[in-house]
C-alpha positions as semicolon CSV with decimal commas, in nm:
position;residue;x (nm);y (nm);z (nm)
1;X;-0,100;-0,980;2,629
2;X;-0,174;-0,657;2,791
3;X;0,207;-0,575;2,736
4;X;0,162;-0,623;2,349
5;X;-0,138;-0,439;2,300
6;X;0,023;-0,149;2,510
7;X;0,277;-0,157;2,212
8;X;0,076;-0,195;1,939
9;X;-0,107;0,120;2,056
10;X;0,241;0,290;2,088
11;X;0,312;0,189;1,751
12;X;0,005;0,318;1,572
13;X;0,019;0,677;1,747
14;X;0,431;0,710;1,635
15;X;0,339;0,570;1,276
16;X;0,061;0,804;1,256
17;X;0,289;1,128;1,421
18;X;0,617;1,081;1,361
19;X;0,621;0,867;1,022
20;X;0,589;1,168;0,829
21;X;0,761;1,380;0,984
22;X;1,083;1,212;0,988
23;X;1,056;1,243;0,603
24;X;0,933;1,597;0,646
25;X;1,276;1,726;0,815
26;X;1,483;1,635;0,498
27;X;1,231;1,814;0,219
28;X;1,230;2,182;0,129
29;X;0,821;2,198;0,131
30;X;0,712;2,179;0,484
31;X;0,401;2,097;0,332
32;X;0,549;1,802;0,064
33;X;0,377;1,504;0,192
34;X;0,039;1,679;0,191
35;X;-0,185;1,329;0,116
36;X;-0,306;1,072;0,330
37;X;-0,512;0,788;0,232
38;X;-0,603;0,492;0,439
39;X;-0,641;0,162;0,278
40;X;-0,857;-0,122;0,419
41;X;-0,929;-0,476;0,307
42;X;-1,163;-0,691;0,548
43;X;-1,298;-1,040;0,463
44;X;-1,578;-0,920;0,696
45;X;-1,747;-0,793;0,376
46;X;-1,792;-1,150;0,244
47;X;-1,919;-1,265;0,534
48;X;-1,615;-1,444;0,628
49;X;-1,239;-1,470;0,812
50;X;-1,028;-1,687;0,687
51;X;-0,751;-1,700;0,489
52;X;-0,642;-1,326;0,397
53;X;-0,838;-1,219;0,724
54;X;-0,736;-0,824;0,696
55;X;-0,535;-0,570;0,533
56;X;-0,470;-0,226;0,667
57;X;-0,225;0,009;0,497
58;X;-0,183;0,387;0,582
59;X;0,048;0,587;0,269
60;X;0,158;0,957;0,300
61;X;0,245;1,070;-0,058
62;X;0,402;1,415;-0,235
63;X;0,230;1,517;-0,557
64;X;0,319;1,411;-0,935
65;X;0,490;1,683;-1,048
66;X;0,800;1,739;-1,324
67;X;1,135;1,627;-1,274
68;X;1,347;1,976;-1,296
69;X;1,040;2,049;-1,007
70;X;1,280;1,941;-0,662
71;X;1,096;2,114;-0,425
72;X;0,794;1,864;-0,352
73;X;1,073;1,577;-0,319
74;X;1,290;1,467;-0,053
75;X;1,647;1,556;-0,025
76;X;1,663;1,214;0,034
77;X;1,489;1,079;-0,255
78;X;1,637;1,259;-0,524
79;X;1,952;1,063;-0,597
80;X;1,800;0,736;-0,539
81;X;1,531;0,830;-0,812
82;X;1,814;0,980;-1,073
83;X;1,955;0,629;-1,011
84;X;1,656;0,392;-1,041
85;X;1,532;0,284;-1,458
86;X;1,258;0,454;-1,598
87;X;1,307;0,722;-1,306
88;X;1,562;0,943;-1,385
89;X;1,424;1,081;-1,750
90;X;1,404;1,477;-1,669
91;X;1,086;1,502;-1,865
92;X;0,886;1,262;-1,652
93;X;0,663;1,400;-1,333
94;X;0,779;1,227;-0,986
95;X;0,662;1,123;-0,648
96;X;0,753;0,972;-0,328
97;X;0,509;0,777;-0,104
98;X;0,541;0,622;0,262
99;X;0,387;0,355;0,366
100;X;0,298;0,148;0,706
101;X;0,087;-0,185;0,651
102;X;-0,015;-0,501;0,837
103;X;-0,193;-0,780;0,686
104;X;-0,330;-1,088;0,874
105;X;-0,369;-1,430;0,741
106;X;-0,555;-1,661;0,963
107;X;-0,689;-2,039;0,867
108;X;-1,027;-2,117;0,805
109;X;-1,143;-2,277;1,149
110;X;-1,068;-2,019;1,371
111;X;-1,220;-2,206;1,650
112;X;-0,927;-2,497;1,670
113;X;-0,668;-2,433;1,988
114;X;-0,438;-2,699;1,786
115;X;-0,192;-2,676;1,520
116;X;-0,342;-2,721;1,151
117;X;-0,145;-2,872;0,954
118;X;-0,375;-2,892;0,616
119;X;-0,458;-2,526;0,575
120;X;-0,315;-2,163;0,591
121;X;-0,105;-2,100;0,847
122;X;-0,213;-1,807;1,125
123;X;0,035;-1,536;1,031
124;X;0,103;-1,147;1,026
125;X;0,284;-0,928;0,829
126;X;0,376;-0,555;0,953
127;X;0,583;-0,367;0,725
128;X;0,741;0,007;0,642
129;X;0,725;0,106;0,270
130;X;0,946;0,340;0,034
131;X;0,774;0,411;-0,305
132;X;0,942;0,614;-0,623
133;X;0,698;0,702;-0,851
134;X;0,731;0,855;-1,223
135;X;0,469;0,933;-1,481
136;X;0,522;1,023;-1,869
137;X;0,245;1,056;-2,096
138;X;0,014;0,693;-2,057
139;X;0,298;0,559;-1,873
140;X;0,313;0,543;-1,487
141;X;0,648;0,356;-1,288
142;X;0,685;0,226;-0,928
143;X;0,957;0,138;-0,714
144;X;0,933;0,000;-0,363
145;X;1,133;-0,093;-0,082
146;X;0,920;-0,261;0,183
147;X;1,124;-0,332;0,521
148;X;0,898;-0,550;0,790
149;X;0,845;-0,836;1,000
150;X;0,618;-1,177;1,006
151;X;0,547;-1,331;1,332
152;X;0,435;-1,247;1,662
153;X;0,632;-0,897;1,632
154;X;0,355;-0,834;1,403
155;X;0,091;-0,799;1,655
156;X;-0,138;-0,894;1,411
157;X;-0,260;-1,181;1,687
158;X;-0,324;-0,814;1,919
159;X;-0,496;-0,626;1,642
160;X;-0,760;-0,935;1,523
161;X;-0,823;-1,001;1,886
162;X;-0,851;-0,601;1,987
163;X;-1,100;-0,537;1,716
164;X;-1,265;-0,860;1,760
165;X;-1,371;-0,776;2,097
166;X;-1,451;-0,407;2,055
167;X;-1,735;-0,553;1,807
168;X;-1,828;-0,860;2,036
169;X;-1,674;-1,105;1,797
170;X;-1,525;-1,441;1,862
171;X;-1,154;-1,476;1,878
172;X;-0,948;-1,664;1,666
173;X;-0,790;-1,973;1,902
174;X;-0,480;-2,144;1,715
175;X;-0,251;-1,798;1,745
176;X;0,007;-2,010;1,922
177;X;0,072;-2,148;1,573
178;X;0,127;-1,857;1,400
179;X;0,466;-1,854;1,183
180;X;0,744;-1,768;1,395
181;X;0,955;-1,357;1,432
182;X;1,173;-1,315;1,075
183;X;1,265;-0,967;0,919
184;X;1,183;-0,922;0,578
185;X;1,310;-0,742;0,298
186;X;1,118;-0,682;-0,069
187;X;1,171;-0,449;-0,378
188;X;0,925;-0,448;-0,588
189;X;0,882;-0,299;-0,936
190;X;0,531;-0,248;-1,150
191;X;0,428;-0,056;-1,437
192;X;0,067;0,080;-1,564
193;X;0,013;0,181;-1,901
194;X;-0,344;0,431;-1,958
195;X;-0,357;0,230;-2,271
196;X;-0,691;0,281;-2,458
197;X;-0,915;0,531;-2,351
198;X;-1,260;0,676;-2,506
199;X;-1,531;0,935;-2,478
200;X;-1,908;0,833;-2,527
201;X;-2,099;1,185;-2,450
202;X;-2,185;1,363;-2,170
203;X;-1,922;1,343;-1,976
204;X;-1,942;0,970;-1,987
205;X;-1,604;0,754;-2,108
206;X;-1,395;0,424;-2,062
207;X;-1,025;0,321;-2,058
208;X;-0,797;-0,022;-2,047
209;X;-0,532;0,022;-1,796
210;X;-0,278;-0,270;-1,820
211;X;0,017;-0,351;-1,575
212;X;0,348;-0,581;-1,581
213;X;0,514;-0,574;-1,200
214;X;0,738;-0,824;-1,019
215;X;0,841;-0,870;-0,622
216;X;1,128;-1,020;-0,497
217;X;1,216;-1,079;-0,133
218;X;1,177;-1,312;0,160
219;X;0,813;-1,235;0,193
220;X;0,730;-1,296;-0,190
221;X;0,887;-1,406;-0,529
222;X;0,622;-1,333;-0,823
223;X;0,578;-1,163;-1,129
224;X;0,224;-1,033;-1,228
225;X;0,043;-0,884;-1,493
226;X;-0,327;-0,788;-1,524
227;X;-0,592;-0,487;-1,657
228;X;-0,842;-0,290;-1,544
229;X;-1,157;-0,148;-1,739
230;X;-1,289;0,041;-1,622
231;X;-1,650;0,279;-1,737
232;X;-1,737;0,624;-1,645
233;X;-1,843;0,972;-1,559
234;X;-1,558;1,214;-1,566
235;X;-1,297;0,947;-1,526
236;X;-0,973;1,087;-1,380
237;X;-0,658;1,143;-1,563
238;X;-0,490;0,871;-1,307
239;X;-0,413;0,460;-1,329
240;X;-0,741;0,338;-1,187
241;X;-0,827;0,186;-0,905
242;X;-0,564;0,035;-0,610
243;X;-0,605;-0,276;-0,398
244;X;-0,312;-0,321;-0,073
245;X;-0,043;-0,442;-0,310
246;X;0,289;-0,293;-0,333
247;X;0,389;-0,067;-0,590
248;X;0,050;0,034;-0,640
249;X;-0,034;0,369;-0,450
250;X;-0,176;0,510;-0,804
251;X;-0,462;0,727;-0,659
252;X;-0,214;0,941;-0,393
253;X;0,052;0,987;-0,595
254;X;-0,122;1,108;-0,879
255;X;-0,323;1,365;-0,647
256;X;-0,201;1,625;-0,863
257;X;-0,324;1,510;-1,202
258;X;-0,645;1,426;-0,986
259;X;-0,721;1,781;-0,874
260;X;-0,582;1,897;-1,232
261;X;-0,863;1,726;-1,397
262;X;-1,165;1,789;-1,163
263;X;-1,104;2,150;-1,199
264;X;-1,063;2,131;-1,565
265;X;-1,400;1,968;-1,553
């Protein structure tokens, strides 16, 4: 135990230092990758752990900006996105994002040692993301490549109990079930449409932001569809708001249009 949380503390600091830079060496703007957002998702705030028990994802991102614009963009990247649909239209704005995530899934008595066989499994999922990103007009794209693992390579069993004891919580018992080491591999594909929007006075508006996405890998197999409405004062010019779900880093790589419109306003 002390072993594993000696790596997941390695692990963290060289996502954290290195991640970035790795993509960093490869771009012509030392200064591409210039947002950071941290995403968190705790069941903690409904009073509860169980079933989706915690979601953590940390996403470095370049800005939105045209395609003839190479200089924010990977050397990497750029024949990947001239080769991906609804990417490589020279009039669109493009972005890159990278991503490092671990969610945690535990079952709803936390308190059995035993295997349960009639609920959710205990499981983690730690994973390395790739996203393309395009915007034109009301129209925003997403590609992503998520490479991970679910199991005890995870360490999402080291990061529940780590936490759990820094805030004098009690531990979750069955871990010795949890679903056993596999690598996994998704690409996943979603679209966002800034369909209806409106204006009601003093600074006060509304939009109806649609999306159509699928997944497919050994982690999921879905398609899924949905919209958000959302109401106002000095809404961005961006896709609204973005929950731990792949494909769906709206808010960091549309940073540009973000700062764009607050200083318009």
């Amino acid at each position: 135990q002390s072993y594993r949380r000696g790596l997941l503390a390695v692990i963290l600091s060289a996502v954290v230092i290195l991640f970035p830079r790795t993509a960093l060496a490869q771009t012509d703007n030392p200064n591409s990758f210039k947002v950071f957002n941290i995403y968190w998702e705790n069941d903690l705030f409904a009073k509860t752990d169980r079933n989706y028990s915690n979601g953590l994802k940390l996403t470095w991102s370049t800005p939105l900006r045209d395609g003839q614009d190479h200089g924010h963009l990977p050397r990497w990247s750029r024949q990947i996105m001239d080769h991906l649909p609804w990417m490589n239209d020279a009039g669109s704005q493009r972005a890159v994002s990278l991503s490092f995530g671990q969610n945690i899934y535990t079952p709803e008595d936390t308190e059995r040692e035993g295997l349960i066989e009639d609920d959710r499994p205990y499981a983690g999922y730690t994973y390395f993301g790739m996203g393309f990103h395009s915007k034109r007009g009301i129209r925003r794209h997403v590609w992503e490549l998520d490479i991970g693992v679910v199991g005890p390579l995870s360490l999402a069993e080291e990061t529940q109990n780590t936490v759990h004891r820094l805030i004098d919580s009690d531990l979750a018992m069955g871990w010795e079930h949890q679903l056993k080491n596999e690598p996994t591999l998704d690409i996943i594909t979603e679209t966002k449409w800034r369909l209806v929007t409106g204006e009601l006075g003093r600074g006060w508006g509304f939009d109806v932001i649609p999306h159509l996405g699928a997944r497919l890998g050994n982690v999921a197999i879905y398609a899924n569809t949905g919209a958000e409405i959302r109401l106002g004062w000095y809404l961005g010019n961006d896709f609204g708001s973005c929950p731990i779900r792949p494909g769906c880093e709206t808010i960091s790589a549309a940073e540009g249009d973000l700062v764009d419109d607050i200083r318009a306003h």
